[in-house]
């Protein structure tokens, strides 16, 4: 499932993020790429230890925790601390698949990347190019969202960022290990949960059919959540 989530950050929060990021110490993104990705990655990133990046990443994680649609779609077990990148002057990231396993910074733990997320921090009219192109079962989807909006897609997808030929594209990106590894099962759960929410709004949470359907949802999560 490829899902866009609007207004994860407010316009005011985006302004604050941008003010900090405009003054941040950007580094060559190739330094953090694996041996295959290094040849196709041409952008800038903040170091994982960068104090500004860490602080903004924590703010973003708090917002995600307050976004029921994100929780419903991702069913997160663990979230990689958000990172930040910047593309300008023809910068691009050629076609690649993100690594399946990532080491969580500062811990001995690893994370299985089930979902990839990109949160846009610049408005589409601020730069030329810079589409996030994601290959899914229906072909290539070109994603270029308003600042503060986020796209969530299966980390198994081949994807690229097209060259930014004018202006600059700034974004946050991270990965999620989900309680439900299988994308198709996760998509069914999301659709069911959204339907239960709609029925609850119309019929009330105590309606017997709503209660029954809600129980089915939770029991499917129980069945499909990896142990
Ligand atoms: Ni990627």
PDB file of C-alpha atoms and ligand atoms in Angstrom:
ATOM      1  CA  UNK A   1       0.000   0.000   0.000  1.00  0.00           C
ATOM      2  CA  UNK A   2       1.171   3.479  -0.889  1.00  0.00           C
ATOM      3  CA  UNK A   3      -0.494   6.014   1.390  1.00  0.00           C
ATOM      4  CA  UNK A   4      -0.157   9.770   1.734  1.00  0.00           C
ATOM      5  CA  UNK A   5      -0.849  11.389   5.110  1.00  0.00           C
ATOM      6  CA  UNK A   6      -1.615  15.106   5.060  1.00  0.00           C
ATOM      7  CA  UNK A   7      -0.524  17.677   7.657  1.00  0.00           C
ATOM      8  CA  UNK A   8       1.685  15.516   9.882  1.00  0.00           C
ATOM      9  CA  UNK A   9       3.410  18.833  10.627  1.00  0.00           C
ATOM     10  CA  UNK A  10       1.552  22.164  10.687  1.00  0.00           C
ATOM     11  CA  UNK A  11       2.673  25.123   8.550  1.00  0.00           C
ATOM     12  CA  UNK A  12       4.173  26.665  11.686  1.00  0.00           C
ATOM     13  CA  UNK A  13       6.133  23.494  12.530  1.00  0.00           C
ATOM     14  CA  UNK A  14       7.401  23.271   8.931  1.00  0.00           C
ATOM     15  CA  UNK A  15       8.676  26.871   9.207  1.00  0.00           C
ATOM     16  CA  UNK A  16      10.513  26.016  12.429  1.00  0.00           C
ATOM     17  CA  UNK A  17      11.997  22.825  10.934  1.00  0.00           C
ATOM     18  CA  UNK A  18      13.163  24.787   7.891  1.00  0.00           C
ATOM     19  CA  UNK A  19      14.729  27.545   9.976  1.00  0.00           C
ATOM     20  CA  UNK A  20      16.822  24.966  11.864  1.00  0.00           C
ATOM     21  CA  UNK A  21      17.640  22.918   8.760  1.00  0.00           C
ATOM     22  CA  UNK A  22      18.687  25.940   6.669  1.00  0.00           C
ATOM     23  CA  UNK A  23      21.432  26.574   9.252  1.00  0.00           C
ATOM     24  CA  UNK A  24      22.388  22.901   9.698  1.00  0.00           C
ATOM     25  CA  UNK A  25      25.704  21.219   8.818  1.00  0.00           C
ATOM     26  CA  UNK A  26      24.813  19.252   5.669  1.00  0.00           C
ATOM     27  CA  UNK A  27      27.181  16.486   4.566  1.00  0.00           C
ATOM     28  CA  UNK A  28      27.676  14.396   1.424  1.00  0.00           C
ATOM     29  CA  UNK A  29      24.941  11.723   1.455  1.00  0.00           C
ATOM     30  CA  UNK A  30      27.123   9.128  -0.297  1.00  0.00           C
ATOM     31  CA  UNK A  31      29.098   8.705   2.950  1.00  0.00           C
ATOM     32  CA  UNK A  32      26.198   6.813   4.537  1.00  0.00           C
ATOM     33  CA  UNK A  33      25.178   4.759   1.484  1.00  0.00           C
ATOM     34  CA  UNK A  34      25.960   1.070   1.059  1.00  0.00           C
ATOM     35  CA  UNK A  35      28.430  -0.035  -1.609  1.00  0.00           C
ATOM     36  CA  UNK A  36      25.728  -0.392  -4.297  1.00  0.00           C
ATOM     37  CA  UNK A  37      23.712   2.752  -3.452  1.00  0.00           C
ATOM     38  CA  UNK A  38      26.858   4.928  -3.211  1.00  0.00           C
ATOM     39  CA  UNK A  39      27.093   5.120  -7.008  1.00  0.00           C
ATOM     40  CA  UNK A  40      23.537   6.414  -7.476  1.00  0.00           C
ATOM     41  CA  UNK A  41      23.176   8.661  -4.405  1.00  0.00           C
ATOM     42  CA  UNK A  42      23.865  12.354  -4.983  1.00  0.00           C
ATOM     43  CA  UNK A  43      22.407  14.423  -2.148  1.00  0.00           C
ATOM     44  CA  UNK A  44      23.196  15.882   1.248  1.00  0.00           C
ATOM     45  CA  UNK A  45      22.293  14.502   4.676  1.00  0.00           C
ATOM     46  CA  UNK A  46      22.594  15.430   8.311  1.00  0.00           C
ATOM     47  CA  UNK A  47      24.856  13.176  10.354  1.00  0.00           C
ATOM     48  CA  UNK A  48      22.913  10.735  12.569  1.00  0.00           C
ATOM     49  CA  UNK A  49      24.505  12.393  15.639  1.00  0.00           C
ATOM     50  CA  UNK A  50      23.707  15.961  14.512  1.00  0.00           C
ATOM     51  CA  UNK A  51      21.966  17.682  17.471  1.00  0.00           C
ATOM     52  CA  UNK A  52      19.512  19.589  15.239  1.00  0.00           C
ATOM     53  CA  UNK A  53      18.567  16.440  13.346  1.00  0.00           C
ATOM     54  CA  UNK A  54      18.120  14.416  16.541  1.00  0.00           C
ATOM     55  CA  UNK A  55      15.890  17.089  18.106  1.00  0.00           C
ATOM     56  CA  UNK A  56      13.716  17.542  14.991  1.00  0.00           C
ATOM     57  CA  UNK A  57      13.486  13.768  14.593  1.00  0.00           C
ATOM     58  CA  UNK A  58      12.177  13.397  18.142  1.00  0.00           C
ATOM     59  CA  UNK A  59       9.591  16.121  17.503  1.00  0.00           C
ATOM     60  CA  UNK A  60       8.447  14.278  14.372  1.00  0.00           C
ATOM     61  CA  UNK A  61       8.178  10.973  16.273  1.00  0.00           C
ATOM     62  CA  UNK A  62       5.924  12.663  18.871  1.00  0.00           C
ATOM     63  CA  UNK A  63       3.650  13.939  16.068  1.00  0.00           C
ATOM     64  CA  UNK A  64       3.474  10.474  14.496  1.00  0.00           C
ATOM     65  CA  UNK A  65       2.470   9.027  17.872  1.00  0.00           C
ATOM     66  CA  UNK A  66      -0.453  11.467  17.897  1.00  0.00           C
ATOM     67  CA  UNK A  67      -1.584  10.508  14.366  1.00  0.00           C
ATOM     68  CA  UNK A  68      -4.059   7.586  14.519  1.00  0.00           C
ATOM     69  CA  UNK A  69      -4.023   7.146  10.718  1.00  0.00           C
ATOM     70  CA  UNK A  70      -0.252   6.567  10.806  1.00  0.00           C
ATOM     71  CA  UNK A  71      -0.549   4.029  13.645  1.00  0.00           C
ATOM     72  CA  UNK A  72      -3.369   2.250  11.807  1.00  0.00           C
ATOM     73  CA  UNK A  73      -1.459   2.089   8.501  1.00  0.00           C
ATOM     74  CA  UNK A  74       1.986   1.191   9.866  1.00  0.00           C
ATOM     75  CA  UNK A  75       1.205  -0.742  13.082  1.00  0.00           C
ATOM     76  CA  UNK A  76       4.740   0.186  14.180  1.00  0.00           C
ATOM     77  CA  UNK A  77       6.833  -2.022  16.410  1.00  0.00           C
ATOM     78  CA  UNK A  78       9.947   0.127  16.046  1.00  0.00           C
ATOM     79  CA  UNK A  79      10.689   3.337  14.153  1.00  0.00           C
ATOM     80  CA  UNK A  80      14.146   4.304  12.922  1.00  0.00           C
ATOM     81  CA  UNK A  81      15.075   7.804  14.234  1.00  0.00           C
ATOM     82  CA  UNK A  82      14.126  10.160  11.362  1.00  0.00           C
ATOM     83  CA  UNK A  83      16.946  11.439   9.152  1.00  0.00           C
ATOM     84  CA  UNK A  84      17.027  14.526   6.944  1.00  0.00           C
ATOM     85  CA  UNK A  85      18.200  15.028   3.369  1.00  0.00           C
ATOM     86  CA  UNK A  86      18.564  17.839   0.883  1.00  0.00           C
ATOM     87  CA  UNK A  87      18.713  17.744  -2.918  1.00  0.00           C
ATOM     88  CA  UNK A  88      19.846  20.726  -5.016  1.00  0.00           C
ATOM     89  CA  UNK A  89      21.965  21.512  -8.091  1.00  0.00           C
ATOM     90  CA  UNK A  90      20.968  18.395 -10.063  1.00  0.00           C
ATOM     91  CA  UNK A  91      21.095  16.166  -6.973  1.00  0.00           C
ATOM     92  CA  UNK A  92      19.263  12.859  -7.324  1.00  0.00           C
ATOM     93  CA  UNK A  93      19.074   9.325  -5.965  1.00  0.00           C
ATOM     94  CA  UNK A  94      18.974   6.637  -8.644  1.00  0.00           C
ATOM     95  CA  UNK A  95      16.784   3.522  -8.489  1.00  0.00           C
ATOM     96  CA  UNK A  96      17.428   1.381  -5.410  1.00  0.00           C
ATOM     97  CA  UNK A  97      15.774  -0.740  -2.732  1.00  0.00           C
ATOM     98  CA  UNK A  98      16.429   0.245   0.884  1.00  0.00           C
ATOM     99  CA  UNK A  99      18.441  -2.194   2.991  1.00  0.00           C
ATOM    100  CA  UNK A 100      16.263  -4.872   4.629  1.00  0.00           C
ATOM    101  CA  UNK A 101      17.941  -4.620   8.030  1.00  0.00           C
ATOM    102  CA  UNK A 102      19.198  -1.392   9.631  1.00  0.00           C
ATOM    103  CA  UNK A 103      21.246  -1.007  12.788  1.00  0.00           C
ATOM    104  CA  UNK A 104      19.524   1.338  15.232  1.00  0.00           C
ATOM    105  CA  UNK A 105      22.024   4.090  16.104  1.00  0.00           C
ATOM    106  CA  UNK A 106      23.420   3.911  19.615  1.00  0.00           C
ATOM    107  CA  UNK A 107      22.065   0.457  20.378  1.00  0.00           C
ATOM    108  CA  UNK A 108      22.975  -3.097  19.549  1.00  0.00           C
ATOM    109  CA  UNK A 109      19.517  -3.601  18.080  1.00  0.00           C
ATOM    110  CA  UNK A 110      18.510  -3.894  14.470  1.00  0.00           C
ATOM    111  CA  UNK A 111      15.284  -3.024  12.692  1.00  0.00           C
ATOM    112  CA  UNK A 112      13.632  -4.858   9.772  1.00  0.00           C
ATOM    113  CA  UNK A 113      12.494  -2.220   7.264  1.00  0.00           C
ATOM    114  CA  UNK A 114       8.875  -3.050   6.388  1.00  0.00           C
ATOM    115  CA  UNK A 115       7.796   0.479   5.471  1.00  0.00           C
ATOM    116  CA  UNK A 116       9.661   3.525   4.171  1.00  0.00           C
ATOM    117  CA  UNK A 117       8.444   7.058   4.887  1.00  0.00           C
ATOM    118  CA  UNK A 118       9.286  10.449   3.395  1.00  0.00           C
ATOM    119  CA  UNK A 119       7.959  13.665   4.915  1.00  0.00           C
ATOM    120  CA  UNK A 120       8.281  16.663   2.599  1.00  0.00           C
ATOM    121  CA  UNK A 121       9.581  19.895   4.154  1.00  0.00           C
ATOM    122  CA  UNK A 122       9.625  22.088   1.021  1.00  0.00           C
ATOM    123  CA  UNK A 123       6.600  23.067  -1.081  1.00  0.00           C
ATOM    124  CA  UNK A 124       6.399  21.537  -4.602  1.00  0.00           C
ATOM    125  CA  UNK A 125       6.678  24.998  -6.200  1.00  0.00           C
ATOM    126  CA  UNK A 126       9.990  25.681  -4.427  1.00  0.00           C
ATOM    127  CA  UNK A 127      11.950  23.282  -6.649  1.00  0.00           C
ATOM    128  CA  UNK A 128      11.963  21.638 -10.101  1.00  0.00           C
ATOM    129  CA  UNK A 129      12.085  17.828 -10.333  1.00  0.00           C
ATOM    130  CA  UNK A 130      12.678  15.918  -7.100  1.00  0.00           C
ATOM    131  CA  UNK A 131       9.755  13.523  -7.559  1.00  0.00           C
ATOM    132  CA  UNK A 132       9.903  10.381  -5.428  1.00  0.00           C
ATOM    133  CA  UNK A 133       9.137   7.665  -7.988  1.00  0.00           C
ATOM    134  CA  UNK A 134       7.945   4.416  -6.428  1.00  0.00           C
ATOM    135  CA  UNK A 135       7.337   1.222  -8.388  1.00  0.00           C
ATOM    136  CA  UNK A 136       4.334  -0.732  -7.172  1.00  0.00           C
ATOM    137  CA  UNK A 137       2.020  -3.369  -8.616  1.00  0.00           C
ATOM    138  CA  UNK A 138       0.221  -0.700 -10.686  1.00  0.00           C
ATOM    139  CA  UNK A 139       3.329   0.886 -12.240  1.00  0.00           C
ATOM    140  CA  UNK A 140       5.408   3.885 -11.226  1.00  0.00           C
ATOM    141  CA  UNK A 141       3.831   6.406  -8.844  1.00  0.00           C
ATOM    142  CA  UNK A 142       5.423   9.888  -8.833  1.00  0.00           C
ATOM    143  CA  UNK A 143       5.055  11.509  -5.417  1.00  0.00           C
ATOM    144  CA  UNK A 144       5.664  15.200  -4.708  1.00  0.00           C
ATOM    145  CA  UNK A 145       3.719  16.437  -1.692  1.00  0.00           C
ATOM    146  CA  UNK A 146       3.010  19.686   0.118  1.00  0.00           C
ATOM    147  CA  UNK A 147       5.350  20.586   2.990  1.00  0.00           C
ATOM    148  CA  UNK A 148       4.224  18.788   6.150  1.00  0.00           C
ATOM    149  CA  UNK A 149       2.690  15.850   4.222  1.00  0.00           C
ATOM    150  CA  UNK A 150       4.148  12.335   4.277  1.00  0.00           C
ATOM    151  CA  UNK A 151       4.151   9.263   2.043  1.00  0.00           C
ATOM    152  CA  UNK A 152       4.288   5.743   3.450  1.00  0.00           C
ATOM    153  CA  UNK A 153       5.190   2.841   1.111  1.00  0.00           C
ATOM    154  CA  UNK A 154       6.462  -0.743   1.286  1.00  0.00           C
ATOM    155  CA  UNK A 155      10.223  -0.785   1.857  1.00  0.00           C
ATOM    156  CA  UNK A 156      10.392  -3.641  -0.665  1.00  0.00           C
ATOM    157  CA  UNK A 157       9.637  -1.137  -3.483  1.00  0.00           C
ATOM    158  CA  UNK A 158      12.199  -0.035  -6.050  1.00  0.00           C
ATOM    159  CA  UNK A 159      12.290   3.773  -5.839  1.00  0.00           C
ATOM    160  CA  UNK A 160      14.302   6.832  -6.913  1.00  0.00           C
ATOM    161  CA  UNK A 161      14.391  10.607  -6.505  1.00  0.00           C
ATOM    162  CA  UNK A 162      14.540  12.447  -9.856  1.00  0.00           C
ATOM    163  CA  UNK A 163      17.132  15.244 -10.321  1.00  0.00           C
ATOM    164  CA  UNK A 164      16.378  18.557  -8.614  1.00  0.00           C
ATOM    165  CA  UNK A 165      17.247  21.004 -11.385  1.00  0.00           C
ATOM    166  CA  UNK A 166      16.233  24.255  -9.610  1.00  0.00           C
ATOM    167  CA  UNK A 167      15.713  25.225  -5.983  1.00  0.00           C
ATOM    168  CA  UNK A 168      16.205  22.734  -3.156  1.00  0.00           C
ATOM    169  CA  UNK A 169      14.175  19.775  -1.873  1.00  0.00           C
ATOM    170  CA  UNK A 170      14.395  19.118   1.876  1.00  0.00           C
ATOM    171  CA  UNK A 171      12.739  16.088   3.484  1.00  0.00           C
ATOM    172  CA  UNK A 172      12.745  13.799   6.497  1.00  0.00           C
ATOM    173  CA  UNK A 173      12.904  10.051   5.882  1.00  0.00           C
ATOM    174  CA  UNK A 174      12.838   6.949   8.047  1.00  0.00           C
ATOM    175  CA  UNK A 175      11.814   3.311   8.222  1.00  0.00           C
ATOM    176  CA  UNK A 176       9.331   1.337  10.259  1.00  0.00           C
ATOM    177  CA  UNK A 177       9.395  -2.246  11.470  1.00  0.00           C
ATOM    178  CA  UNK A 178       5.733  -3.215  11.646  1.00  0.00           C
ATOM    179  CA  UNK A 179       3.990  -5.653  13.978  1.00  0.00           C
ATOM    180  CA  UNK A 180       2.565  -7.100  10.749  1.00  0.00           C
ATOM    181  CA  UNK A 181       5.346  -7.904   8.299  1.00  0.00           C
ATOM    182  CA  UNK A 182       3.166  -8.762   5.287  1.00  0.00           C
ATOM    183  CA  UNK A 183       2.100  -5.676   3.321  1.00  0.00           C
ATOM    184  CA  UNK A 184      -1.127  -7.293   2.053  1.00  0.00           C
ATOM    185  CA  UNK A 185      -2.212  -8.285   5.559  1.00  0.00           C
ATOM    186  CA  UNK A 186      -1.324  -4.796   6.855  1.00  0.00           C
ATOM    187  CA  UNK A 187      -3.359  -3.202   4.041  1.00  0.00           C
ATOM    188  CA  UNK A 188      -6.419  -5.340   4.867  1.00  0.00           C
ATOM    189  CA  UNK A 189      -6.130  -4.379   8.543  1.00  0.00           C
ATOM    190  CA  UNK A 190      -5.881  -0.697   7.628  1.00  0.00           C
ATOM    191  CA  UNK A 191      -8.974  -0.873   5.388  1.00  0.00           C
ATOM    192  CA  UNK A 192     -10.903  -2.746   8.086  1.00  0.00           C
ATOM    193  CA  UNK A 193      -9.866  -0.284  10.799  1.00  0.00           C
ATOM    194  CA  UNK A 194     -10.855   2.732   8.676  1.00  0.00           C
ATOM    195  CA  UNK A 195     -14.262   1.110   8.040  1.00  0.00           C
ATOM    196  CA  UNK A 196     -14.747   0.416  11.754  1.00  0.00           C
ATOM    197  CA  UNK A 197     -13.927   4.089  12.468  1.00  0.00           C
ATOM    198  CA  UNK A 198     -16.521   5.251   9.926  1.00  0.00           C
ATOM    199  CA  UNK A 199     -19.185   2.886  11.294  1.00  0.00           C
ATOM    200  CA  UNK A 200     -18.381   3.982  14.866  1.00  0.00           C
ATOM    201  CA  UNK A 201     -18.948   7.612  13.866  1.00  0.00           C
ATOM    202  CA  UNK A 202     -22.324   6.725  12.321  1.00  0.00           C
ATOM    203  CA  UNK A 203     -23.644   4.055  14.689  1.00  0.00           C
ATOM    204  CA  UNK A 204     -21.822   4.726  17.967  1.00  0.00           C
ATOM    205  CA  UNK A 205     -19.126   2.652  19.658  1.00  0.00           C
ATOM    206  CA  UNK A 206     -21.696   0.568  21.577  1.00  0.00           C
ATOM    207  CA  UNK A 207     -23.546  -0.678  18.485  1.00  0.00           C
ATOM    208  CA  UNK A 208     -23.421  -4.496  18.606  1.00  0.00           C
ATOM    209  CA  UNK A 209     -22.227  -4.814  14.985  1.00  0.00           C
ATOM    210  CA  UNK A 210     -19.502  -2.207  15.529  1.00  0.00           C
ATOM    211  CA  UNK A 211     -18.348  -4.079  18.635  1.00  0.00           C
ATOM    212  CA  UNK A 212     -18.255  -7.351  16.722  1.00  0.00           C
ATOM    213  CA  UNK A 213     -16.343  -5.902  13.768  1.00  0.00           C
ATOM    214  CA  UNK A 214     -13.931  -4.159  16.127  1.00  0.00           C
ATOM    215  CA  UNK A 215     -13.324  -7.503  17.846  1.00  0.00           C
ATOM    216  CA  UNK A 216     -12.608  -9.127  14.474  1.00  0.00           C
ATOM    217  CA  UNK A 217     -10.066  -6.375  13.739  1.00  0.00           C
ATOM    218  CA  UNK A 218      -8.194  -6.906  17.010  1.00  0.00           C
ATOM    219  CA  UNK A 219      -8.248 -10.674  16.669  1.00  0.00           C
ATOM    220  CA  UNK A 220      -6.803 -10.419  13.145  1.00  0.00           C
ATOM    221  CA  UNK A 221      -4.017  -8.177  14.498  1.00  0.00           C
ATOM    222  CA  UNK A 222      -3.412 -10.822  17.175  1.00  0.00           C
ATOM    223  CA  UNK A 223      -3.255 -13.521  14.510  1.00  0.00           C
ATOM    224  CA  UNK A 224      -1.023 -11.651  12.050  1.00  0.00           C
ATOM    225  CA  UNK A 225       1.301  -9.773  14.399  1.00  0.00           C
ATOM    226  CA  UNK A 226       4.720 -11.419  14.385  1.00  0.00           C
ATOM    227  CA  UNK A 227       5.707 -12.833  17.728  1.00  0.00           C
TER     228      UNK A 227
HETATM  229 NI1  LIG B   1      15.611   4.806  -0.478  1.00  0.00          NI
END
